[in-house]
Coordinates of C-alpha atoms in Angstrom, one line a residue:
M1 CA 8.6 18.6 -1.0
S2 CA 9.1 21.1 -3.8
E3 CA 12.7 19.9 -4.8
R4 CA 13.2 18.1 -8.2
Q5 CA 13.6 14.4 -8.0
Y6 CA 17.0 12.9 -9.5
L7 CA 19.6 10.6 -8.9
R8 CA 17.8 7.1 -8.1
K9 CA 18.5 5.1 -5.1
A10 CA 17.8 1.8 -4.4
T11 CA 18.8 -1.1 -1.9
L12 CA 17.6 -4.8 -1.4
V13 CA 18.6 -6.5 1.7
L14 CA 17.8 -10.0 2.9
V15 CA 17.3 -10.7 6.6
E16 CA 17.5 -13.5 9.1
G17 CA 17.6 -12.7 12.7
D18 CA 21.0 -10.5 12.9
K19 CA 22.2 -11.7 9.7
A20 CA 21.9 -9.9 6.4
L21 CA 22.6 -10.2 2.8
D22 CA 22.8 -7.0 0.7
L23 CA 22.0 -7.4 -2.9
S24 CA 21.7 -3.8 -3.9
E25 CA 24.6 -3.7 -6.3
F26 CA 23.0 -6.4 -8.7
H27 CA 20.6 -5.7 -11.4
F28 CA 17.1 -6.2 -10.1
Q29 CA 13.5 -5.3 -10.9
F30 CA 10.6 -4.8 -8.4
N31 CA 6.7 -4.5 -8.3
T32 CA 4.9 -3.6 -5.0
V33 CA 1.3 -3.6 -4.5
Q34 CA -0.3 -1.8 -1.4
Q35 CA -4.2 -1.4 -1.2
D36 CA -6.4 -0.1 1.9
V37 CA -8.0 -3.4 2.6
E38 CA -7.3 -6.3 5.2
S39 CA -5.4 -8.6 2.7
P40 CA -1.6 -8.6 2.8
N41 CA 0.5 -6.4 0.6
N42 CA 2.6 -8.0 -1.7
C43 CA 6.0 -7.6 -3.7
T44 CA 7.8 -9.5 -6.5
I45 CA 11.7 -8.7 -7.0
R46 CA 13.8 -10.2 -9.7
V47 CA 17.4 -10.3 -9.2
Y48 CA 19.7 -11.0 -12.1
N49 CA 22.6 -13.1 -12.6
L50 CA 23.6 -14.4 -9.0
S51 CA 26.0 -17.1 -8.5
E52 CA 24.7 -20.6 -7.9
S53 CA 26.0 -20.4 -4.2
T54 CA 24.5 -17.1 -3.5
V55 CA 21.1 -18.5 -4.9
R56 CA 21.4 -21.4 -2.4
Q57 CA 22.1 -19.3 0.4
V58 CA 19.3 -16.8 -0.4
R59 CA 17.0 -19.7 -0.6
G60 CA 18.1 -21.5 2.5
E61 CA 18.9 -18.8 5.0
F62 CA 16.7 -15.8 4.7
S63 CA 13.1 -15.2 5.4
R64 CA 12.8 -11.3 5.2
V65 CA 13.1 -8.7 2.6
I66 CA 13.3 -5.1 2.9
L67 CA 13.5 -2.8 -0.2
Q68 CA 14.2 1.0 0.0
A69 CA 13.9 3.2 -3.3
G70 CA 13.5 6.5 -4.1
Y71 CA 15.9 9.5 -5.2
D72 CA 18.5 11.2 -3.4
G73 CA 16.7 13.6 -0.8
N74 CA 13.4 11.6 -1.1
Y75 CA 14.3 7.6 -0.2
G76 CA 12.8 5.2 2.2
V77 CA 11.4 1.7 2.8
I78 CA 8.6 0.9 0.1
F79 CA 8.3 -2.7 1.3
D80 CA 9.0 -4.9 4.2
G81 CA 7.8 -8.3 4.4
T82 CA 8.3 -12.1 4.8
I83 CA 9.5 -14.2 1.5
R84 CA 7.0 -16.7 0.8
Q85 CA 8.4 -18.2 -2.6
F86 CA 11.3 -18.5 -5.0
R87 CA 11.4 -19.0 -8.8
I88 CA 14.5 -19.3 -10.8
G89 CA 14.9 -19.3 -14.6
R90 CA 16.5 -17.6 -17.5
V91 CA 15.9 -15.1 -19.8
N92 CA 18.3 -15.8 -22.4
A93 CA 21.4 -18.1 -22.8
T94 CA 23.7 -15.8 -20.7
D95 CA 21.4 -14.1 -18.5
K96 CA 19.5 -16.1 -15.3
Y97 CA 17.2 -14.7 -12.5
L98 CA 16.1 -15.3 -9.0
D99 CA 12.4 -14.2 -8.3
I100 CA 11.5 -13.3 -4.8
L101 CA 7.8 -13.3 -3.8
A102 CA 7.1 -11.7 -0.4
A103 CA 4.1 -10.7 1.8
D104 CA 3.6 -8.1 4.3
G105 CA 2.0 -9.5 7.5
D106 CA 0.7 -12.5 5.8
L107 CA 1.7 -15.0 8.8
A108 CA -0.1 -12.8 11.1
Y109 CA -3.2 -12.5 8.7
N110 CA -3.2 -16.2 8.4
W111 CA -2.1 -17.6 11.6
G112 CA -3.0 -15.1 14.5
V113 CA -5.4 -16.6 16.5
V114 CA -7.1 -14.9 19.2
R115 CA -8.1 -16.8 22.6
K116 CA -9.4 -14.3 25.1
T117 CA -12.5 -13.4 27.3
V118 CA -13.4 -9.8 27.8
A119 CA -15.3 -8.9 30.9
A120 CA -18.6 -6.7 30.8
G121 CA -17.9 -3.1 29.5
S122 CA -15.2 -3.9 27.2
T123 CA -14.6 -1.3 24.7
P124 CA -13.5 -1.6 20.8
D125 CA -10.1 -0.7 21.9
S126 CA -9.6 -3.4 24.3
R127 CA -11.1 -6.2 21.6
I128 CA -8.9 -4.7 18.7
K129 CA -5.9 -4.6 21.3
A130 CA -6.7 -8.4 22.0
A131 CA -6.5 -9.2 18.1
I132 CA -3.5 -7.3 17.4
D133 CA -1.7 -8.9 20.5
A134 CA -2.6 -12.5 19.1
M135 CA -0.7 -11.0 15.8
A136 CA 2.4 -10.2 17.8
P137 CA 4.1 -13.3 17.8
H138 CA 4.1 -13.3 14.0
G139 CA 5.8 -10.1 13.6
V140 CA 2.9 -7.6 13.4
T141 CA 2.2 -4.7 15.8
A142 CA -0.2 -1.6 16.4
G143 CA 0.3 1.1 14.0
Y144 CA -2.4 4.0 13.7
L145 CA -5.3 3.6 15.5
M146 CA -8.4 5.8 15.1
P147 CA -10.3 7.3 18.0
F148 CA -12.8 4.4 18.8
T149 CA -16.7 5.4 19.5
G150 CA -19.3 3.3 20.9
G151 CA -19.1 -0.4 20.9
V152 CA -19.3 -0.6 24.7
L153 CA -20.5 -4.5 25.3
P154 CA -23.1 -4.8 28.3
R155 CA -22.0 -8.5 29.0
G156 CA -18.5 -10.4 28.6
K157 CA -17.7 -11.9 25.6
V158 CA -15.4 -14.5 24.4
L159 CA -13.0 -13.9 21.6
F160 CA -12.1 -16.8 19.8
G161 CA -10.9 -17.6 16.2
M162 CA -8.9 -15.6 13.8
A163 CA -7.5 -12.3 14.8
R164 CA -8.4 -10.9 11.3
A165 CA -11.8 -11.7 11.9
V166 CA -12.2 -9.6 15.0
L167 CA -10.7 -7.0 13.5
R168 CA -13.0 -7.2 10.3
E169 CA -16.0 -6.9 12.6
E170 CA -14.6 -4.0 14.7
A171 CA -13.9 -2.3 11.6
E172 CA -17.3 -2.8 10.3
N173 CA -18.8 -1.7 13.4
Q174 CA -16.5 1.6 13.3
L175 CA -17.1 2.3 9.7
A176 CA -13.4 2.1 9.3
T177 CA -10.8 0.2 7.2
W178 CA -7.9 -1.6 8.3
D179 CA -4.7 -2.6 6.7
I180 CA -1.4 -4.0 7.5
S181 CA 1.5 -2.0 6.2
G182 CA 5.1 -2.3 7.4
G183 CA 4.1 -4.9 10.0
K184 CA 1.7 -2.4 11.5
V185 CA -2.1 -2.6 11.9
N186 CA -3.7 0.6 10.8
F187 CA -7.5 1.7 11.7
V188 CA -8.7 4.6 9.6
A189 CA -12.0 5.8 9.3
R190 CA -13.7 5.6 5.9
E191 CA -14.4 9.2 5.7
H192 CA -11.2 10.3 7.3
Y193 CA -7.6 10.0 6.6
L194 CA -4.1 9.1 8.0
P195 CA -2.6 11.9 9.9
G196 CA 0.7 13.2 8.8
I197 CA 2.5 14.3 5.7
T198 CA 0.2 15.6 2.8
V199 CA 2.4 14.8 -0.4
K200 CA 2.0 17.5 -2.9
L201 CA 2.2 16.3 -6.7
N202 CA 2.8 18.2 -9.7
A203 CA 5.1 18.4 -12.7
L204 CA 8.1 19.5 -10.6
T205 CA 7.5 17.1 -7.9
G206 CA 7.3 14.0 -9.9
M207 CA 4.0 13.8 -11.7
V208 CA 3.8 11.8 -14.8
G209 CA 1.3 12.5 -17.5
R210 CA -2.1 13.7 -16.3
P211 CA -4.4 12.3 -13.3
E212 CA -7.5 10.4 -14.8
Q213 CA -11.2 10.4 -13.4
T214 CA -12.3 6.9 -13.4
N215 CA -15.4 5.2 -11.6
E216 CA -12.5 3.6 -9.3
G217 CA -11.1 6.9 -8.1
I218 CA -8.6 9.3 -9.3
R219 CA -5.7 7.4 -11.1
V220 CA -2.2 9.4 -10.7
K221 CA 1.1 8.5 -11.9
S222 CA 4.4 9.7 -10.4
L223 CA 8.2 9.2 -10.3
L224 CA 8.7 6.8 -7.3
N225 CA 7.8 8.4 -4.2
P226 CA 8.5 6.6 -1.0
R227 CA 6.4 9.5 1.2
V228 CA 3.0 8.4 -0.3
R229 CA 1.2 6.3 2.4
L230 CA -2.0 4.0 2.3
G231 CA -4.8 6.2 3.9
G232 CA -2.5 9.4 3.5
L233 CA -3.2 12.5 1.8
L234 CA -2.2 13.4 -1.6
E235 CA -2.5 17.1 -3.1
I236 CA -3.0 17.5 -6.8
N237 CA -3.8 20.4 -9.1
N238 CA -7.4 19.7 -10.1
A239 CA -6.8 21.7 -13.4
S240 CA -4.4 18.9 -14.3
I241 CA -6.9 16.1 -13.8
N242 CA -8.4 14.5 -17.3
Q243 CA -12.2 14.5 -16.6
T244 CA -14.4 11.9 -18.5
V245 CA -16.9 13.4 -21.0
N246 CA -20.7 12.6 -20.8
Q247 CA -21.0 9.3 -22.5
N248 CA -24.8 9.0 -22.1
P249 CA -26.6 9.7 -25.4
N250 CA -29.8 10.7 -23.6
A251 CA -28.2 12.9 -20.9
P252 CA -28.5 16.6 -21.6
P253 CA -25.6 18.5 -23.1
G254 CA -22.7 19.0 -20.7
P255 CA -19.0 18.0 -20.2
A256 CA -19.2 16.4 -17.0
F257 CA -19.8 12.6 -16.8
N258 CA -21.5 13.0 -13.4
Q259 CA -24.7 11.1 -13.6
Y260 CA -26.1 7.9 -15.6
S261 CA -29.8 7.1 -14.7
G262 CA -29.3 9.0 -11.3
V263 CA -26.2 7.1 -10.3
Q264 CA -23.0 8.7 -10.1
L265 CA -20.4 6.5 -11.7
L266 CA -16.9 8.4 -11.6
A267 CA -14.8 9.7 -8.7
T268 CA -15.5 12.9 -7.3
V269 CA -13.3 15.9 -8.2
T270 CA -12.7 17.9 -5.3
N271 CA -12.3 21.8 -5.0
D272 CA -9.1 22.2 -3.1
G273 CA -7.4 19.1 -4.9
L274 CA -7.0 16.8 -1.6
Y275 CA -7.6 13.0 -2.0
R276 CA -6.9 10.0 0.5
V277 CA -4.7 7.2 -1.2
F278 CA -6.4 3.7 -1.3
V279 CA -3.9 1.9 -3.7
I280 CA -0.3 2.2 -4.3
E281 CA 2.1 0.2 -6.7
H282 CA 5.7 0.8 -6.9
D283 CA 7.6 -0.4 -10.2
G284 CA 11.2 0.1 -10.6
D285 CA 14.1 -1.4 -12.6
T286 CA 17.7 -0.5 -11.1
R287 CA 18.9 -0.3 -14.8
G288 CA 16.1 0.2 -16.8
T289 CA 13.7 3.2 -17.2
A290 CA 10.7 1.8 -14.9
W291 CA 11.0 4.0 -11.6
H292 CA 7.5 5.1 -10.9
T293 CA 4.3 5.2 -8.4
N294 CA 1.0 4.4 -9.6
M295 CA -1.8 5.5 -7.0
V296 CA -6.0 5.6 -6.8
C297 CA -7.5 8.0 -4.8
L298 CA -10.7 9.4 -3.7
A299 CA -11.7 13.0 -3.0
V300 CA -11.4 14.4 0.4
D301 CA -14.0 17.0 1.6
T302 CA -11.7 19.4 3.7
D303 CA -14.5 21.4 5.2
S304 CA -16.1 18.2 6.8
K305 CA -13.1 16.3 6.8
K306 CA -14.7 13.1 4.9
V307 CA -13.7 10.8 2.1
R308 CA -16.1 11.3 -0.8
A309 CA -16.9 8.0 -2.5
P310 CA -17.4 7.8 -6.3

C-alpha cells in the first residue's frame, strides 16, 4: 500500500443471530488489544449518549460486536468477538456513556473441552484438529495451521480436558505460538511468520514518529491500519528506527547497546527491515484525534526465514 491514508471510516455493529443493531452514527471510542499468545484478545468500546431504550436493547438482546475501522481504501474488521460485560455512567451533567467490554474466542478458550481417544500413529494434525473441533460449538474454527513435523505417537492416547491445554502442549512440541484471532485458531512457528501480505510502513503510508528499539521488541506507531495481522510481516526502513545508545559505563565505547555482561538486552534490528508482529493495539475516537495502531515486532532473518529474538 503506497497511497496516503485519509477520510476516516468506522462502523460499530452489534449482532445476535440474524438480528443486528448499527451504532456507527454515534460518537464512540475504542481500544483493541491483540497479542500473539494463547489468551483471548480483548476490546473496550465506549458509546456516548444512547437513549435509555437503546441501552436496554443493547444490554438485553445482543452478544456479539463487530468493529471495523480504517481509511477510505484501507478499511476492515479490527475486532470481532463476544460481549462479556457492560458499564454505564456519565462524563458530565449532559453526556452519558455505555461501555462494551468484549473478548475474541474466550468462550472457546474457557469452555472448550476435548473428550477423544486417538489411535496409535496419531499425528500433531489430528490432535490439534480434535482440540479445535471441541472449540467449534463456541464459535472458533481453524485458521492458518503451519506444516507440522514429527510427533507421531507409537500408542493410542486419551485426550481429555481443556482444548487449550492440548493446543498448548502441541505448540510447545512444535516450537510454535498459537492464538485466536477473529474466531480462528492460528498456529505459527516461533521462528517463522504468517504468510500473506507484508505491510510496508513509512511516512507516506502512515507511520507516526519513529520506531523505537526496546528490550521487548521494535515498537512502531502508525495511523490506524487494519491490514496489520498478528504473526504477519511488517516492513520498516531501518534508518528510521531510534536505536538505544550504550548505557553500560563499563562497556567499550560505541553507539550500539547490544550487550550487557554478555547478554543481549535489546531487540535485533535487521538488515532488510522485515519484522514479525507480536502485539497490535488499535485506538480510535470517531470525533477525536485518536486513530492509531501501535505494534511490537521482532526481527526476521529473511536469509533463513527465521524470527530473531531480542
